[in-house]
């Protein structure tokens, strides 16, 4: 649709016309704000927490266990130096006897959602898969935070989070 | 020929004064849109509706995605 609009504007004599081809979906998926009646505040991005523990591939499990114990979580997200989400250390991995590198025991490629997902859709996805928590990543894979079911249990796409 | 731009270029252009135009239907625009975007639905884009745009500033059009 936007290429046709751009062509139409050029035909109307506008000299400097640009087409943001990836559009609004790309904007929202990158966690950038949206205005309007729904806007960003009815999206999962408004309910993110960023206090989750993270670790890197080459860290030792013994180090990571201490970090997780000191947090409000019982899992840990594995990221690279740009915070791209690579894997997850679940409860079983953290409770294991292993003391190797994170990379040897992590679960690779955990499922994620985008910050632009509507809260109703996120709730349904978590309900169907019986998830209490979901990592939220931008379109470039960078971990933005986590969505906890308990934090938005009562929210809908027509309600907004308390500030 | 209109230039395709990415997210970073949109931010740079808007910061420099470019005009953002959402060409989706008005109801979709009311639902959500990029901050500071003006709505001119494609079906209503003509010489008259385009008058609200400044000709001396770049214009960036967008819709939902690659549709």
XYZ file of N, CA and C in Angstrom:
690
model
N 0.817 -1.201 0.000
C 0.000 0.000 0.000
C 0.866 1.274 0.000
N 1.921 1.274 0.816
C 2.747 2.491 0.883
C 3.510 2.762 -0.421
N 3.946 1.726 -1.178
C 4.587 2.055 -2.467
C 3.644 2.793 -3.418
N 2.359 2.416 -3.382
C 1.399 3.095 -4.244
C 1.181 4.539 -3.781
N 1.171 4.712 -2.457
C 1.009 6.071 -1.921
C 2.220 6.929 -2.278
N 3.412 6.339 -2.188
C 4.619 7.088 -2.530
C 4.601 7.482 -4.001
N 4.202 6.556 -4.850
C 4.132 6.852 -6.288
C 3.098 7.939 -6.579
N 2.001 7.887 -5.854
C 0.942 8.884 -6.047
C 1.434 10.283 -5.647
N 2.164 10.339 -4.524
C 2.689 11.637 -4.087
C 3.694 12.193 -5.091
N 4.506 11.326 -5.639
C 5.450 11.797 -6.666
C 4.696 12.324 -7.883
N 3.642 11.603 -8.243
C 2.839 12.051 -9.394
C 2.178 13.393 -9.108
N 1.964 13.677 -7.820
C 1.360 14.953 -7.435
C 2.404 16.064 -7.318
N 3.647 15.715 -7.600
C 4.686 16.734 -7.647
C 5.584 16.829 -6.428
N 5.448 15.917 -5.484
C 6.345 15.938 -4.320
C 7.695 15.347 -4.737
N 8.743 16.086 -4.418
C 10.071 15.708 -4.925
C 10.812 14.737 -4.012
N 10.605 14.857 -2.715
C 11.366 14.021 -1.780
C 10.413 13.101 -1.024
N 10.133 11.969 -1.629
C 9.193 11.007 -1.036
C 9.945 9.752 -0.639
N 9.732 9.313 0.589
C 10.366 8.099 1.106
C 9.285 7.103 1.488
N 9.644 5.834 1.384
C 8.686 4.773 1.712
C 9.268 3.908 2.828
N 8.653 3.975 3.993
C 9.050 3.098 5.103
C 8.328 1.768 4.874
N 8.951 0.934 4.079
C 8.288 -0.264 3.564
C 7.916 -1.238 4.688
N 8.793 -1.396 5.657
C 8.514 -2.359 6.735
C 7.385 -1.881 7.647
N 7.164 -0.575 7.686
C 5.974 -0.007 8.285
C 5.790 -0.162 9.783
N 4.545 0.027 10.156
C 4.182 0.063 11.563
C 4.502 -1.234 12.302
N 4.387 -2.363 11.616
C 4.682 -3.649 12.264
C 6.141 -3.702 12.699
N 7.015 -3.215 11.845
C 8.440 -3.172 12.160
C 8.715 -2.217 13.321
N 8.062 -1.095 13.305
C 8.243 -0.073 14.353
C 7.860 -0.652 15.722
N 6.680 -1.239 15.776
C 6.214 -1.794 17.046
C 7.033 -2.990 17.500
N 7.442 -3.833 16.550
C 8.208 -5.030 16.905
C 9.584 -4.679 17.450
N 10.022 -3.465 17.163
C 11.317 -3.027 17.681
C 11.152 -2.347 19.039
N 9.934 -2.295 19.535
C 9.703 -1.714 20.854
C 9.580 -0.211 20.859
N 9.402 0.370 19.683
C 9.255 1.834 19.630
C 7.800 2.206 19.913
N 7.584 3.389 20.463
C 6.231 3.744 20.900
C 5.263 3.969 19.748
N 4.004 3.661 20.008
C 2.930 3.923 19.061
C 1.901 4.809 19.741
N 1.291 5.681 18.975
C 0.224 6.532 19.509
C -1.123 5.950 19.063
N -2.221 6.563 19.549
C -3.543 6.115 19.155
C -4.297 5.476 20.301
N -5.524 5.043 19.998
C -6.385 4.504 21.052
C -5.831 3.228 21.657
N -5.241 2.390 20.845
C -4.612 1.191 21.396
C -3.203 1.524 21.846
N -2.441 2.102 20.930
C -1.102 2.562 21.270
C -0.247 1.514 21.936
N 0.813 1.960 22.544
C 1.774 1.031 23.143
C 1.306 0.480 24.472
N 0.399 1.188 25.126
C 0.088 0.821 26.504
C -0.822 -0.391 26.634
N -1.358 -0.872 25.520
C -2.137 -2.106 25.572
C -1.341 -3.254 24.955
N -0.066 -3.065 24.829
C 0.844 -4.071 24.266
C 1.709 -4.621 25.379
N 2.297 -5.779 25.130
C 3.086 -6.401 26.189
C 4.286 -5.543 26.595
N 4.738 -4.688 25.691
C 5.863 -3.836 26.021
C 5.612 -2.970 27.248
N 4.341 -2.701 27.525
C 4.015 -1.872 28.683
C 4.098 -2.652 29.991
N 4.204 -3.958 29.897
C 4.193 -4.795 31.102
C 5.538 -5.481 31.350
N 6.526 -5.050 30.609
C 7.841 -5.698 30.715
C 8.504 -5.455 32.051
N 9.257 -6.452 32.482
C 10.178 -6.273 33.612
C 11.571 -6.555 33.067
N 12.521 -5.809 33.545
C 13.883 -6.032 33.045
C 14.836 -6.402 34.178
N 14.280 -6.954 35.251
C 15.117 -7.332 36.390
C 15.504 -8.812 36.364
N 15.296 -9.466 35.211
C 15.603 -10.899 35.123
C 17.114 -11.107 35.051
N 17.612 -12.205 35.635
C 19.051 -12.468 35.534
C 19.442 -12.909 34.133
N 20.626 -12.504 33.711
C 21.160 -12.931 32.416
C 22.583 -13.449 32.616
N 23.031 -14.215 31.661
C 24.404 -14.719 31.696
C 24.878 -14.880 30.261
N 26.157 -15.196 30.112
C 26.714 -15.392 28.770
C 27.094 -16.860 28.574
N 27.329 -17.224 27.346
C 27.591 -18.617 26.991
C 28.766 -19.229 27.754
N 29.804 -18.425 27.986
C 31.039 -18.979 28.548
C 31.123 -18.893 30.073
N 30.097 -18.402 30.704
C 30.131 -18.348 32.173
C 29.950 -19.743 32.760
N 30.455 -19.901 33.983
C 30.304 -21.186 34.668
C 28.973 -21.213 35.416
N 28.396 -22.386 35.469
C 27.096 -22.522 36.133
C 27.153 -22.094 37.601
N 28.273 -22.362 38.260
C 28.370 -22.008 39.678
C 28.222 -20.494 39.869
N 28.755 -19.741 38.955
C 28.631 -18.279 39.020
C 27.184 -17.853 38.781
N 26.591 -18.494 37.800
C 25.230 -18.106 37.419
C 24.234 -18.472 38.520
N 24.460 -19.597 39.182
C 23.527 -20.012 40.253
C 23.424 -18.939 41.333
N 24.550 -18.366 41.688
C 24.545 -17.313 42.705
C 23.735 -16.104 42.258
N 23.866 -15.768 40.987
C 23.141 -14.619 40.440
C 21.634 -14.878 40.452
N 21.263 -16.081 40.082
C 19.834 -16.410 40.041
C 19.262 -16.445 41.461
N 20.020 -17.000 42.401
C 19.549 -17.074 43.786
C 19.285 -15.690 44.365
N 20.063 -14.728 43.927
C 19.916 -13.367 44.452
C 18.804 -12.592 43.753
N 18.149 -13.228 42.775
C 17.100 -12.545 42.013
C 15.724 -13.084 42.419
N 14.695 -12.524 41.820
C 13.333 -12.982 42.090
C 12.921 -14.087 41.111
N 13.872 -14.632 40.392
C 13.578 -15.627 39.351
C 14.285 -16.946 39.666
N 13.823 -18.009 39.010
C 14.499 -19.290 39.167
C 15.006 -19.818 37.830
N 15.111 -18.929 36.866
C 15.679 -19.251 35.560
C 16.610 -18.112 35.154
N 17.396 -18.354 34.103
C 18.333 -17.317 33.668
C 18.379 -17.279 32.138
N 18.456 -16.103 31.581
C 18.484 -15.935 30.134
C 19.915 -15.775 29.641
N 20.229 -16.502 28.585
C 21.581 -16.486 28.033
C 21.615 -15.513 26.855
N 22.485 -14.535 26.951
C 22.558 -13.493 25.909
C 24.005 -13.322 25.440
N 24.143 -12.686 24.280
C 25.499 -12.375 23.819
C 25.867 -10.950 24.238
N 26.974 -10.441 23.738
C 27.421 -9.117 24.197
C 26.530 -7.989 23.698
N 25.627 -8.286 22.772
C 24.666 -7.269 22.324
C 23.284 -7.518 22.919
N 23.211 -8.447 23.850
C 21.978 -8.857 24.525
C 21.005 -9.599 23.604
N 21.512 -10.158 22.533
C 20.664 -11.023 21.705
C 20.426 -12.313 22.489
N 19.178 -12.712 22.574
C 18.815 -13.892 23.364
C 19.226 -15.174 22.639
N 20.061 -15.970 23.289
C 20.575 -17.197 22.688
C 19.970 -18.451 23.307
N 19.642 -18.379 24.589
C 19.157 -19.583 25.246
C 18.602 -19.296 26.618
N 18.284 -20.380 27.288
C 17.650 -20.281 28.593
C 18.231 -21.335 29.512
N 18.515 -20.955 30.733
C 18.873 -21.936 31.763
C 17.642 -22.139 32.614
N 17.048 -23.307 32.502
C 15.836 -23.597 33.259
C 16.164 -24.122 34.651
N 15.096 -24.421 35.378
C 15.270 -24.888 36.764
C 16.106 -26.163 36.820
N 15.847 -27.061 35.870
C 16.556 -28.353 35.882
C 18.054 -28.157 35.655
N 18.391 -27.315 34.691
C 19.813 -27.074 34.414
C 20.500 -26.426 35.602
N 19.811 -25.496 36.228
C 20.414 -24.794 37.366
C 20.553 -25.712 38.593
N 19.663 -26.693 38.688
C 19.712 -27.592 39.843
C 20.613 -28.802 39.599
N 21.138 -28.923 38.397
C 21.953 -30.096 38.073
C 23.308 -30.048 38.786
N 24.007 -31.173 38.761
C 25.324 -31.239 39.398
C 26.407 -30.630 38.513
N 26.052 -30.348 37.291
C 27.044 -29.846 36.349
C 27.632 -28.519 36.806
N 28.926 -28.344 36.532
C 29.519 -27.037 36.776
C 30.291 -26.578 35.541
N 29.771 -26.983 34.405
C 30.417 -26.607 33.156
C 29.990 -25.225 32.721
N 30.295 -24.936 31.482
C 29.904 -23.654 30.907
C 28.408 -23.658 30.606
N 27.836 -22.506 30.669
C 26.404 -22.336 30.392
C 26.029 -22.991 29.060
N 26.862 -22.809 28.062
C 26.561 -23.290 26.709
C 26.270 -24.789 26.664
N 26.874 -25.547 27.579
C 26.732 -26.999 27.519
C 25.390 -27.487 28.065
N 24.717 -26.666 28.819
C 23.460 -27.138 29.440
C 22.235 -26.292 29.086
N 22.447 -25.190 28.417
C 21.291 -24.310 28.158
C 20.341 -24.923 27.127
N 19.118 -24.455 27.165
C 18.148 -24.770 26.119
C 18.229 -23.647 25.098
N 18.559 -24.010 23.865
C 18.749 -22.980 22.832
C 17.412 -22.529 22.254
N 17.401 -21.279 21.825
C 16.257 -20.751 21.066
C 14.925 -20.783 21.775
N 14.818 -20.233 22.969
C 13.507 -20.223 23.635
C 12.501 -19.387 22.852
N 11.231 -19.721 22.975
C 10.181 -18.956 22.306
C 10.099 -17.555 22.880
N 9.816 -16.612 22.030
C 9.739 -15.214 22.461
C 8.500 -14.553 21.882
N 8.187 -13.387 22.394
C 7.152 -12.551 21.780
C 7.733 -11.163 21.564
N 7.058 -10.399 20.722
C 7.479 -9.038 20.437
C 6.761 -8.065 21.387
N 7.385 -6.924 21.640
C 6.752 -5.956 22.541
C 5.437 -5.403 21.998
N 5.217 -5.541 20.688
C 4.000 -5.000 20.088
C 2.819 -5.969 20.142
N 3.034 -7.156 20.676
C 1.924 -8.119 20.766
C 0.856 -7.587 21.732
N -0.402 -7.720 21.350
C -1.499 -7.269 22.218
C -1.548 -8.133 23.480
N -1.886 -7.514 24.599
C -1.892 -8.256 25.868
C -2.873 -9.422 25.830
N -3.991 -9.266 25.139
C -4.954 -10.372 25.046
C -4.325 -11.578 24.353
N -3.587 -11.319 23.304
C -2.939 -12.409 22.563
C -1.844 -13.058 23.402
N -1.117 -12.242 24.140
C -0.055 -12.789 25.000
C -0.660 -13.673 26.089
N -1.738 -13.205 26.676
C -2.379 -13.989 27.736
C -2.854 -15.338 27.205
N -3.450 -15.305 26.022
C -3.959 -16.545 25.435
C -2.801 -17.499 25.123
N -1.726 -16.958 24.605
C -0.568 -17.796 24.290
C -0.007 -18.433 25.559
N 0.079 -17.674 26.618
C 0.623 -18.198 27.881
C -0.339 -19.218 28.499
N -1.625 -18.967 28.356
C -2.605 -19.901 28.899
C -2.539 -21.239 28.163
N -2.499 -21.160 26.837
C -2.470 -22.380 26.017
C -1.245 -23.224 26.317
N -0.115 -22.577 26.534
C 1.137 -23.307 26.742
C 1.499 -23.421 28.216
N 0.591 -22.970 29.072
C 0.775 -23.031 30.517
C 2.119 -22.401 30.921
N 2.333 -21.202 30.443
C 3.575 -20.489 30.747
C 3.314 -19.415 31.793
N 4.235 -19.250 32.705
C 4.107 -18.176 33.692
C 4.950 -16.975 33.282
N 5.811 -17.185 32.299
C 6.758 -16.123 31.929
C 7.167 -16.279 30.462
N 7.341 -15.175 29.790
C 7.787 -15.194 28.389
C 8.868 -14.131 28.186
N 9.957 -14.486 27.513
C 10.925 -13.446 27.167
C 10.392 -12.590 26.011
N 10.696 -11.317 26.062
C 10.254 -10.378 25.023
C 11.481 -9.844 24.309
N 11.517 -10.033 23.010
C 12.669 -9.579 22.233
C 12.223 -8.608 21.141
N 13.155 -7.719 20.775
C 12.912 -6.852 19.630
C 13.064 -7.674 18.354
N 12.772 -7.052 17.220
C 12.868 -7.768 15.946
C 14.305 -8.158 15.609
N 15.292 -7.541 16.244
C 16.682 -7.932 16.008
C 17.180 -8.955 17.032
N 16.273 -9.482 17.843
C 16.637 -10.552 18.773
C 17.113 -10.079 20.131
N 17.244 -8.783 20.312
C 17.722 -8.253 21.595
C 16.651 -8.451 22.673
N 17.099 -8.992 23.805
C 16.183 -9.234 24.921
C 15.814 -7.908 25.578
N 14.531 -7.579 25.556
C 14.068 -6.342 26.188
C 13.674 -6.561 27.642
N 13.136 -7.739 27.924
C 12.678 -8.017 29.274
C 11.837 -9.281 29.280
N 11.100 -9.457 30.360
C 10.226 -10.628 30.448
C 8.816 -10.172 30.786
N 7.895 -10.978 30.344
C 6.488 -10.748 30.625
C 6.045 -11.825 31.601
N 5.585 -11.419 32.772
C 5.121 -12.390 33.756
C 3.601 -12.388 33.755
N 3.039 -13.560 33.700
C 1.590 -13.664 33.621
C 0.927 -12.931 34.794
N 1.534 -13.015 35.934
C 0.949 -12.405 37.129
C 0.909 -10.882 37.017
N 1.763 -10.305 36.210
C 1.820 -8.845 36.104
C 0.731 -8.255 35.239
N 0.124 -9.062 34.403
C -0.904 -8.488 33.524
C -2.141 -9.372 33.445
N -2.366 -10.136 34.510
C -3.473 -11.087 34.506
C -4.813 -10.405 34.255
N -4.975 -9.193 34.737
C -6.265 -8.520 34.604
C -6.318 -7.536 33.444
N -5.186 -7.372 32.760
C -5.151 -6.380 31.678
C -5.850 -6.908 30.437
N -6.410 -6.003 29.649
C -6.963 -6.364 28.348
C -6.458 -5.347 27.345
N -6.794 -5.565 26.098
C -6.345 -4.630 25.069
C -7.051 -3.286 25.187
N -8.046 -3.182 26.060
C -8.701 -1.887 26.237
C -8.366 -1.256 27.585
N -7.540 -1.922 28.372
C -7.128 -1.322 29.639
C -5.647 -1.000 29.572
N -5.229 -0.161 30.466
C -3.841 0.275 30.447
C -3.208 0.011 31.803
N -1.915 -0.252 31.812
C -1.256 -0.562 33.079
C -1.215 0.638 34.011
N -1.245 0.349 35.317
C -1.103 1.417 36.301
C 0.308 1.961 36.241
N 0.437 3.250 36.400
C 1.766 3.875 36.350
C 2.187 4.334 37.739
N 11.728 8.450 -8.328
C 11.491 7.133 -7.716
C 11.574 7.284 -6.188
N 10.522 6.920 -5.469
C 10.573 7.017 -4.005
C 11.686 6.143 -3.439
N 12.304 6.625 -2.388
C 13.384 5.882 -1.756
C 12.842 5.040 -0.611
N 13.200 3.771 -0.605
C 12.821 2.928 0.532
C 13.738 3.275 1.709
N 13.167 3.430 2.877
C 13.961 3.761 4.065
C 13.647 2.763 5.174
N 14.626 2.608 6.064
C 14.404 1.698 7.191
C 14.089 2.496 8.461
N 13.938 1.788 9.537
C 13.520 2.388 10.811
C 14.459 3.509 11.283
N 15.751 3.240 11.190
C 16.704 4.246 11.645
C 16.632 5.497 10.773
N 16.495 5.281 9.480
C 16.404 6.436 8.570
C 15.123 7.231 8.826
N 14.050 6.533 9.153
C 12.806 7.238 9.475
C 13.021 8.158 10.674
N 13.667 7.626 11.698
C 13.905 8.439 12.899
C 14.774 9.654 12.583
N 15.795 9.444 11.765
C 16.682 10.555 11.407
C 15.938 11.609 10.579
N 15.175 11.128 9.608
C 14.457 12.061 8.735
C 13.414 12.868 9.510
N 12.689 12.179 10.412
C 11.663 12.878 11.197
C 12.315 13.911 12.110
N 13.444 13.541 12.695
C 14.160 14.493 13.561
C 14.605 15.720 12.770
N 14.816 15.530 11.468
C 15.255 16.649 10.620
C 14.078 17.373 9.979
N 12.845 16.984 10.339
C 11.690 17.722 9.845
C 10.827 17.026 8.819
N 11.121 15.771 8.510
C 10.299 15.060 7.525
C 8.892 14.823 8.070
N 7.948 14.710 7.149
C 6.543 14.486 7.515
C 6.204 13.012 7.357
N 5.598 12.457 8.393
C 5.205 11.052 8.356
C 3.742 10.966 7.943
N 3.460 10.119 6.972
C 2.071 9.967 6.513
C 1.656 8.508 6.602
N 0.660 8.247 7.430
C 0.058 6.919 7.573
C -1.017 6.810 6.505
N -0.903 5.828 5.604
C -1.869 5.740 4.495
C -2.909 4.646 4.729
N -2.979 4.159 5.957
C -3.999 3.165 6.308
C -5.360 3.855 6.460
N -6.401 3.058 6.562
C -7.748 3.615 6.748
C -7.821 4.377 8.071
N -8.729 5.320 8.130
C -8.831 6.187 9.311
C -9.063 5.391 10.596
N -9.835 4.337 10.509
C -10.120 3.556 11.718
C -8.859 2.855 12.225
N -8.022 2.437 11.305
C -6.755 1.798 11.708
C -5.800 2.836 12.288
N -5.809 4.002 11.680
C -4.974 5.098 12.204
C -5.417 5.464 13.626
N -6.722 5.538 13.843
C -7.220 5.880 15.178
C -6.780 4.828 16.196
N -6.720 3.610 15.758
C -6.331 2.499 16.626
C -4.873 2.674 17.073
N -3.997 2.826 16.129
C -2.595 3.071 16.464
C -1.835 3.587 15.244
N -0.825 4.363 15.524
C -0.011 4.934 14.457
C 1.310 5.402 15.038
N 2.256 5.679 14.159
C 3.539 6.196 14.616
C 3.342 7.611 15.178
N 4.074 7.937 16.230
C 3.939 9.275 16.806
C 4.168 10.357 15.749
N 3.323 11.371 15.786
C 3.414 12.542 14.906
C 3.010 12.263 13.466
N 2.476 11.080 13.205
C 2.053 10.778 11.829
C 0.724 11.456 11.507
N 0.587 11.869 10.262
C -0.671 12.393 9.736
C -1.349 11.268 8.968
N -2.658 11.226 9.016
C -3.374 10.175 8.298
C -3.958 10.707 6.989
N -3.497 10.129 5.898
C -4.149 10.340 4.598
C -4.324 8.961 3.986
N -5.490 8.358 4.154
C -5.703 7.010 3.597
C -5.421 6.984 2.094
N -4.840 5.883 1.640
C -4.481 5.780 0.222
C -5.663 6.113 -0.684
N -6.844 5.643 -0.304
C -8.017 5.866 -1.157
C -8.416 7.340 -1.226
N -7.911 8.116 -0.276
C -8.267 9.540 -0.249
C -7.095 10.433 -0.631
N -6.004 9.813 -1.069
C -4.813 10.593 -1.393
C -4.963 11.220 -2.776
N -5.091 12.523 -2.809
C -5.242 13.250 -4.070
C -4.678 14.659 -3.896
N -4.799 15.461 -4.909
C -4.207 16.805 -4.871
C -4.749 17.623 -3.707
N -6.034 17.433 -3.440
C -6.651 18.224 -2.369
C -6.162 17.788 -0.995
N -6.180 16.486 -0.717
C -5.767 16.029 0.624
C -4.258 16.205 0.816
N -3.518 16.169 -0.277
C -2.059 16.329 -0.165
C -1.660 17.770 0.129
N -2.626 18.669 0.051
C -2.307 20.082 0.309
C -1.851 20.328 1.742
N -2.246 19.451 2.640
C -1.842 19.625 4.048
C -0.358 19.319 4.249
N 0.283 18.748 3.237
C 1.704 18.422 3.357
C 2.563 19.552 2.805
N 3.692 19.762 3.465
C 4.615 20.807 3.000
C 5.466 20.245 1.868
N 5.519 20.966 0.789
C 6.284 20.477 -0.367
C 7.783 20.674 -0.210
N 8.166 21.545 0.722
C 9.604 21.791 0.894
C 10.223 20.869 1.949
N 9.461 19.936 2.471
C 9.986 18.984 3.453
C 9.790 17.562 2.923
N 10.714 16.662 3.253
C 10.531 15.263 2.808
C 9.251 14.655 3.387
N 8.710 13.719 2.658
C 7.509 13.004 3.112
C 7.851 11.518 3.212
N 7.463 10.902 4.326
C 7.655 9.450 4.497
C 6.275 8.819 4.603
N 5.977 7.896 3.712
C 4.700 7.190 3.798
C 4.929 5.804 4.384
N 3.924 5.302 5.071
C 4.015 3.937 5.593
C 2.613 3.365 5.734
N 2.554 2.030 5.773
C 1.306 1.348 6.102
C 1.643 0.319 7.188
N 0.947 -0.792 7.219
C 1.210 -1.733 8.322
C 2.519 -2.475 8.133
N 2.702 -3.061 6.946
C 3.963 -3.764 6.670
C 4.153 -3.821 5.163
N 4.577 -4.956 4.678
C 4.914 -5.042 3.247
C 3.705 -5.256 2.342
N 2.529 -4.925 2.794
C 1.326 -5.188 1.991
C 1.269 -4.283 0.767
